[in-house]
GROMACS .gro file of C-alpha atoms in nm:
model
  305
    1MET     CA    1   1.291   0.401  -0.658
    2GLU     CA    2   0.922   0.425  -0.843
    3LEU     CA    3   0.621   0.233  -0.872
    4ILE     CA    4   0.431   0.183  -1.162
    5PHE     CA    5   0.061   0.068  -1.093
    6LEU     CA    6  -0.057  -0.176  -1.354
    7GLY     CA    7  -0.390  -0.279  -1.183
    8THR     CA    8  -0.571  -0.149  -0.897
    9SER     CA    9  -0.921  -0.339  -0.901
   10ALA     CA   10  -1.032  -0.584  -0.630
   11GLY     CA   11  -1.129  -0.940  -0.755
   12VAL     CA   12  -1.240  -0.851  -1.105
   13PRO     CA   13  -1.157  -0.582  -1.375
   14THR     CA   14  -1.331  -0.290  -1.461
   15ARG     CA   15  -1.336  -0.071  -1.778
   16SER     CA   16  -1.061   0.179  -1.624
   17ARG     CA   17  -0.906  -0.082  -1.387
   18ASN     CA   18  -0.743  -0.423  -1.448
   19VAL     CA   19  -0.698  -0.653  -1.127
   20THR     CA   20  -0.386  -0.648  -0.936
   21ALA     CA   21   0.006  -0.575  -1.048
   22ILE     CA   22   0.259  -0.362  -0.944
   23LEU     CA   23   0.554  -0.245  -1.110
   24LEU     CA   24   0.861  -0.141  -0.892
   25ASP     CA   25   1.171   0.031  -1.065
   26LEU     CA   26   1.467   0.034  -0.858
   27LYS     CA   27   1.685   0.280  -1.046
   28HIS     CA   28   1.971   0.188  -0.929
   29PRO     CA   29   2.272   0.327  -1.108
   30THR     CA   30   2.445   0.018  -1.186
   31ARG     CA   31   2.242  -0.247  -1.156
   32GLY     CA   32   1.910  -0.127  -1.261
   33GLY     CA   33   1.635  -0.375  -1.155
   34LEU     CA   34   1.280  -0.404  -1.258
   35TRP     CA   35   1.077  -0.605  -1.009
   36LEU     CA   36   0.657  -0.688  -1.033
   37PHE     CA   37   0.428  -0.734  -0.692
   38ASP     CA   38   0.162  -0.970  -0.811
   39CYS     CA   39   0.023  -1.046  -1.176
   40GLY     CA   40  -0.336  -1.029  -1.215
   41GLU     CA   41  -0.489  -1.157  -1.569
   42GLY     CA   42  -0.372  -0.917  -1.817
   43THR     CA   43  -0.074  -0.779  -1.680
   44GLN     CA   44   0.139  -0.812  -1.990
   45HIS     CA   45  -0.108  -0.646  -2.185
   46GLN     CA   46  -0.101  -0.331  -1.916
   47LEU     CA   47   0.290  -0.367  -1.964
   48LEU     CA   48   0.248  -0.264  -2.343
   49HIS     CA   49   0.101   0.038  -2.233
   50THR     CA   50   0.418   0.142  -2.082
   51ALA     CA   51   0.769   0.164  -2.121
   52TYR     CA   52   0.880  -0.145  -1.952
   53HIS     CA   53   0.953  -0.461  -2.131
   54PRO     CA   54   0.892  -0.827  -1.976
   55GLY     CA   55   1.237  -0.869  -2.013
   56LYS     CA   56   1.395  -0.643  -1.797
   57LEU     CA   57   1.210  -0.831  -1.489
   58ASP     CA   58   1.417  -0.994  -1.305
   59LYS     CA   59   1.239  -1.053  -0.959
   60ILE     CA   60   0.804  -1.122  -0.934
   61PHE     CA   61   0.692  -1.120  -0.566
   62ILE     CA   62   0.326  -1.261  -0.521
   63THR     CA   63   0.148  -1.145  -0.216
   64HIS     CA   64  -0.088  -1.487  -0.235
   65LEU     CA   65  -0.244  -1.732  -0.475
   66HIS     CA   66  -0.612  -1.576  -0.532
   67GLY     CA   67  -0.677  -1.563  -0.917
   68ASP     CA   68  -0.701  -1.184  -0.914
   69HIS     CA   69  -0.314  -1.172  -0.777
   70LEU     CA   70  -0.201  -1.464  -1.009
   71PHE     CA   71  -0.357  -1.575  -1.307
   72GLY     CA   72  -0.154  -1.320  -1.532
   73LEU     CA   73   0.159  -1.527  -1.455
   74PRO     CA   74   0.170  -1.789  -1.703
   75GLY     CA   75   0.104  -1.566  -1.969
   76LEU     CA   76   0.383  -1.313  -1.902
   77LEU     CA   77   0.638  -1.625  -1.833
   78CYS     CA   78   0.558  -1.771  -2.204
   79SER     CA   79   0.579  -1.441  -2.357
   80ARG     CA   80   0.894  -1.322  -2.194
   81SER     CA   81   1.030  -1.694  -2.341
   82MET     CA   82   0.885  -1.634  -2.663
   83ALA     CA   83   1.056  -1.298  -2.736
   84GLY     CA   84   1.396  -1.488  -2.707
   85ASN     CA   85   1.472  -1.311  -2.366
   86ALA     CA   86   1.762  -1.482  -2.166
   87ASN     CA   87   1.795  -1.306  -1.855
   88PRO     CA   88   1.702  -1.487  -1.537
   89LEU     CA   89   1.389  -1.454  -1.351
   90THR     CA   90   1.281  -1.549  -0.975
   91ILE     CA   91   0.920  -1.568  -0.875
   92TYR     CA   92   0.908  -1.551  -0.492
   93GLY     CA   93   0.545  -1.661  -0.330
   94PRO     CA   94   0.354  -1.867  -0.070
   95VAL     CA   95   0.374  -2.244  -0.042
   96GLY     CA   96   0.169  -2.361  -0.374
   97ILE     CA   97   0.346  -2.118  -0.603
   98GLN     CA   98   0.610  -2.384  -0.746
   99GLU     CA   99   0.307  -2.627  -0.807
  100PHE     CA  100   0.128  -2.363  -0.977
  101VAL     CA  101   0.374  -2.256  -1.201
  102GLU     CA  102   0.502  -2.590  -1.303
  103THR     CA  103   0.157  -2.735  -1.367
  104THR     CA  104   0.020  -2.435  -1.573
  105LEU     CA  105   0.305  -2.468  -1.787
  106ARG     CA  106   0.316  -2.871  -1.806
  107LEU     CA  107  -0.075  -2.895  -1.891
  108SER     CA  108  -0.029  -2.621  -2.152
  109GLY     CA  109   0.286  -2.755  -2.333
  110SER     CA  110   0.488  -2.454  -2.228
  111TRP     CA  111   0.840  -2.367  -2.111
  112THR     CA  112   1.060  -2.135  -2.069
  113ASP     CA  113   1.426  -2.053  -2.255
  114TYR     CA  114   1.567  -1.824  -1.965
  115PRO     CA  115   1.656  -1.955  -1.603
  116LEU     CA  116   1.372  -1.942  -1.396
  117GLU     CA  117   1.382  -1.976  -0.999
  118VAL     CA  118   1.065  -2.053  -0.812
  119VAL     CA  119   1.131  -1.951  -0.418
  120GLU     CA  120   0.850  -2.042  -0.174
  121ILE     CA  121   0.862  -1.819   0.101
  122GLY     CA  122   0.755  -1.767   0.483
  123GLU     CA  123   0.759  -1.508   0.727
  124GLY     CA  124   1.106  -1.330   0.738
  125LEU     CA  125   1.404  -1.236   0.512
  126VAL     CA  126   1.314  -1.331   0.151
  127PHE     CA  127   1.606  -1.135  -0.017
  128ASP     CA  128   1.924  -0.911   0.036
  129ASP     CA  129   2.185  -0.866  -0.204
  130GLY     CA  130   2.376  -0.612  -0.049
  131ASP     CA  131   2.188  -0.360  -0.232
  132TYR     CA  132   1.829  -0.403  -0.099
  133GLN     CA  133   1.670  -0.658   0.143
  134VAL     CA  134   1.307  -0.772   0.132
  135HIS     CA  135   1.099  -0.944   0.402
  136ALA     CA  136   0.792  -1.124   0.431
  137TYR     CA  137   0.501  -1.031   0.676
  138PRO     CA  138   0.193  -1.297   0.732
  139LEU     CA  139  -0.141  -1.099   0.675
  140ASN     CA  140  -0.477  -1.167   0.767
  141HIS     CA  141  -0.671  -1.333   0.499
  142PRO     CA  142  -0.831  -1.663   0.371
  143VAL     CA  143  -0.537  -1.815   0.246
  144GLU     CA  144  -0.180  -1.751   0.313
  145CYS     CA  145  -0.108  -1.401   0.224
  146TYR     CA  146   0.216  -1.158   0.278
  147GLY     CA  147   0.296  -0.811   0.252
  148TYR     CA  148   0.663  -0.738   0.140
  149ARG     CA  149   0.886  -0.456   0.287
  150VAL     CA  150   1.156  -0.352   0.088
  151GLN     CA  151   1.439  -0.160   0.229
  152GLU     CA  152   1.766   0.003   0.063
  153HIS     CA  153   2.055  -0.070   0.277
  154ASP     CA  154   2.202   0.302   0.393
  155LYS     CA  155   2.468   0.469   0.190
  156PRO     CA  156   2.801   0.606   0.327
  157GLY     CA  157   2.803   0.941   0.430
  158ALA     CA  158   3.001   1.145   0.190
  159LEU     CA  159   3.344   1.130   0.245
  160ASN     CA  160   3.516   1.521   0.341
  161ALA     CA  161   3.822   1.553   0.080
  162ALA     CA  162   3.886   1.916   0.176
  163ALA     CA  163   3.922   1.804   0.551
  164LEU     CA  164   4.157   1.543   0.451
  165GLN     CA  165   4.361   1.763   0.219
  166ALA     CA  166   4.369   1.999   0.500
  167ASP     CA  167   4.524   1.781   0.680
  168GLY     CA  168   4.786   1.669   0.448
  169VAL     CA  169   4.623   1.346   0.260
  170LYS     CA  170   4.677   1.375  -0.078
  171PRO     CA  171   4.380   1.255  -0.354
  172GLY     CA  172   4.430   0.930  -0.466
  173PRO     CA  173   4.359   0.563  -0.415
  174LEU     CA  174   4.380   0.600  -0.059
  175PHE     CA  175   4.062   0.825  -0.085
  176HIS     CA  176   3.870   0.527  -0.197
  177ARG     CA  177   3.982   0.301   0.101
  178LEU     CA  178   3.850   0.609   0.361
  179LYS     CA  179   3.550   0.635   0.184
  180GLN     CA  180   3.493   0.272   0.285
  181GLY     CA  181   3.544   0.373   0.642
  182GLU     CA  182   3.899   0.184   0.636
  183THR     CA  183   4.188   0.272   0.865
  184VAL     CA  184   4.512   0.316   0.646
  185THR     CA  185   4.874   0.441   0.715
  186LEU     CA  186   5.000   0.731   0.511
  187GLU     CA  187   5.355   0.734   0.402
  188ASP     CA  188   5.482   0.930   0.671
  189GLY     CA  189   5.343   0.670   0.929
  190ARG     CA  190   5.020   0.843   1.057
  191VAL     CA  191   4.720   0.622   1.078
  192ILE     CA  192   4.408   0.763   0.932
  193ASN     CA  193   4.068   0.656   1.043
  194GLY     CA  194   3.836   0.719   0.721
  195GLN     CA  195   3.504   0.718   0.980
  196GLU     CA  196   3.638   1.015   1.118
  197TYR     CA  197   3.600   1.190   0.782
  198LEU     CA  198   3.265   1.058   0.650
  199ALA     CA  199   2.934   1.232   0.684
  200PRO     CA  200   2.616   1.043   0.871
  201PRO     CA  201   2.508   0.743   0.635
  202GLN     CA  202   2.216   0.866   0.427
  203PRO     CA  203   1.924   0.653   0.522
  204GLY     CA  204   1.815   0.417   0.252
  205LYS     CA  205   1.446   0.419   0.089
  206LYS     CA  206   1.170   0.218   0.268
  207LEU     CA  207   0.868   0.057   0.089
  208ALA     CA  208   0.583  -0.145   0.211
  209ILE     CA  209   0.373  -0.327  -0.037
  210PHE     CA  210   0.042  -0.535   0.135
  211GLY     CA  211  -0.120  -0.809  -0.004
  212ASP     CA  212  -0.494  -0.841   0.072
  213THR     CA  213  -0.556  -0.790   0.421
  214ALA     CA  214  -0.779  -0.759   0.706
  215PRO     CA  215  -0.619  -0.557   1.035
  216CYS     CA  216  -0.343  -0.800   1.174
  217PRO     CA  217  -0.096  -0.756   1.443
  218SER     CA  218   0.204  -0.781   1.210
  219ALA     CA  219   0.113  -0.508   0.946
  220LEU     CA  220   0.241  -0.235   1.196
  221ARG     CA  221   0.592  -0.397   1.177
  222LEU     CA  222   0.525  -0.437   0.801
  223ALA     CA  223   0.469  -0.046   0.750
  224GLU     CA  224   0.671   0.117   1.045
  225GLY     CA  225   0.817   0.433   0.945
  226VAL     CA  226   0.813   0.323   0.537
  227ASP     CA  227   0.843   0.632   0.317
  228VAL     CA  228   0.554   0.475   0.123
  229MET     CA  229   0.297   0.237   0.208
  230VAL     CA  230   0.074   0.034  -0.062
  231HIS     CA  231  -0.225  -0.094   0.111
  232GLU     CA  232  -0.605  -0.216  -0.010
  233ALA     CA  233  -0.888  -0.003   0.062
  234THR     CA  234  -1.142  -0.226  -0.073
  235LEU     CA  235  -1.453  -0.099   0.071
  236GLU     CA  236  -1.595   0.206   0.203
  237ALA     CA  237  -1.575   0.257   0.600
  238ALA     CA  238  -1.942   0.164   0.655
  239MET     CA  239  -1.888  -0.178   0.512
  240GLU     CA  240  -1.607  -0.229   0.733
  241GLU     CA  241  -1.755  -0.544   0.856
  242LYS     CA  242  -1.825  -0.695   0.549
  243ALA     CA  243  -1.466  -0.629   0.427
  244ASN     CA  244  -1.291  -0.797   0.737
  245SER     CA  245  -1.519  -1.094   0.747
  246ARG     CA  246  -1.360  -1.161   0.393
  247GLY     CA  247  -1.006  -1.077   0.463
  248HIS     CA  248  -1.000  -0.712   0.334
  249SER     CA  249  -0.961  -0.368   0.492
  250SER     CA  250  -1.156  -0.044   0.478
  251THR     CA  251  -1.029   0.308   0.378
  252ARG     CA  252  -1.051   0.392   0.729
  253GLN     CA  253  -0.846   0.115   0.853
  254ALA     CA  254  -0.576   0.156   0.599
  255ALA     CA  255  -0.558   0.522   0.703
  256GLN     CA  256  -0.533   0.436   1.060
  257LEU     CA  257  -0.252   0.219   1.023
  258ALA     CA  258  -0.055   0.446   0.785
  259ARG     CA  259  -0.116   0.694   1.098
  260GLU     CA  260   0.006   0.465   1.361
  261ALA     CA  261   0.299   0.338   1.158
  262GLY     CA  262   0.445   0.696   1.104
  263VAL     CA  263   0.432   0.649   0.699
  264GLY     CA  264   0.517   0.932   0.497
  265LYS     CA  265   0.263   0.859   0.224
  266LEU     CA  266  -0.019   0.626   0.205
  267ILE     CA  267  -0.140   0.472  -0.153
  268VAL     CA  268  -0.461   0.291  -0.141
  269THR     CA  269  -0.517   0.031  -0.406
  270HIS     CA  270  -0.728  -0.282  -0.463
  271VAL     CA  271  -1.072  -0.133  -0.531
  272SER     CA  272  -1.393  -0.287  -0.521
  273SER     CA  273  -1.586  -0.281  -0.886
  274ARG     CA  274  -1.867  -0.133  -0.714
  275TYR     CA  275  -1.713   0.193  -0.755
  276ASP     CA  276  -1.750   0.451  -1.019
  277VAL     CA  277  -1.557   0.768  -1.046
  278ARG     CA  278  -1.730   0.939  -0.786
  279GLY     CA  279  -1.748   0.664  -0.579
  280CYS     CA  280  -1.348   0.626  -0.562
  281GLU     CA  281  -1.349   0.999  -0.479
  282SER     CA  282  -1.552   0.952  -0.144
  283LEU     CA  283  -1.313   0.628  -0.080
  284LEU     CA  284  -1.019   0.865  -0.107
  285ALA     CA  285  -1.195   1.129   0.107
  286GLU     CA  286  -1.260   0.904   0.392
  287CYS     CA  287  -0.864   0.820   0.390
  288ARG     CA  288  -0.786   1.215   0.385
  289GLU     CA  289  -0.986   1.246   0.697
  290VAL     CA  290  -0.786   1.031   0.921
  291PHE     CA  291  -0.429   1.072   0.704
  292PRO     CA  292  -0.431   1.351   0.501
  293ALA     CA  293  -0.111   1.226   0.279
  294CYS     CA  294  -0.297   0.991   0.062
  295GLU     CA  295  -0.340   0.899  -0.252
  296LEU     CA  296  -0.593   0.664  -0.444
  297ALA     CA  297  -0.383   0.465  -0.703
  298GLU     CA  298  -0.553   0.457  -1.105
  299ASP     CA  299  -0.376   0.211  -1.349
  300PHE     CA  300  -0.084   0.324  -1.480
  301ALA     CA  301  -0.024   0.584  -1.222
  302GLN     CA  302   0.375   0.627  -1.098
  303VAL     CA  303   0.463   0.722  -0.745
  304SER     CA  304   0.821   0.819  -0.666
  305VAL     CA  305   0.954   0.652  -0.342
   0.00000   0.00000   0.00000
């Protein structure tokens, strides 16, 4: 999987950062998949500077209904339709997302020519197609807000074809069934259990994408053991009290969570517009003091999961 940051600023855009939006390219070998997490104002403009096309989007996950995470959605939906795209799209988000989509389209005399489904979510499993599952976890923000944990299902271990042939099992259709862990009966009457010829399963990738939040109990469950955690770091540690009072986290708090959750890598984003380049370097340094495996996202940064 690969993350592409389309916007990394908190609240308002700056000259170098747009407001929040993150693409996730699943890079699945057969089904593909392009998901968007949040859609701040101008997201469709940011997409124009990438190799990705809105028509390839099949899911949009909204963390909460604040404008810097949402106001780009109507324009993106309409442009996707005007381009003649017929691929279906599903939007997931808190209660109110359906009213927002329907009202903005109705009042602006707009529509979509592709199948559009809006799913209002709560805590728990949001999506599972057998390849990936997405869970939503409630966060601590002035409005209803969620973080999303994306988890790839474990992949079956490799089939030990050499061992099978050594036991007199010839390559053929049976190998496919054995690869699925099935038990098969050979022509000579022997019963072969495919599980005995499989390597251990390959663990699926795990990713946590937080919405805006002050520290909260569910954060650890959301982030525990993920390969990559994307978390806001709106303000520096010295302004922690102010950050928390507005439902946000400091650099230190984001890094502490990453350490406690045992994540592989921390990507901090949603940076206050008060910070220039030098200020952002200081934010990153504060994070790395607590959790060294940390990067501060820039617009158009790409991160492999």
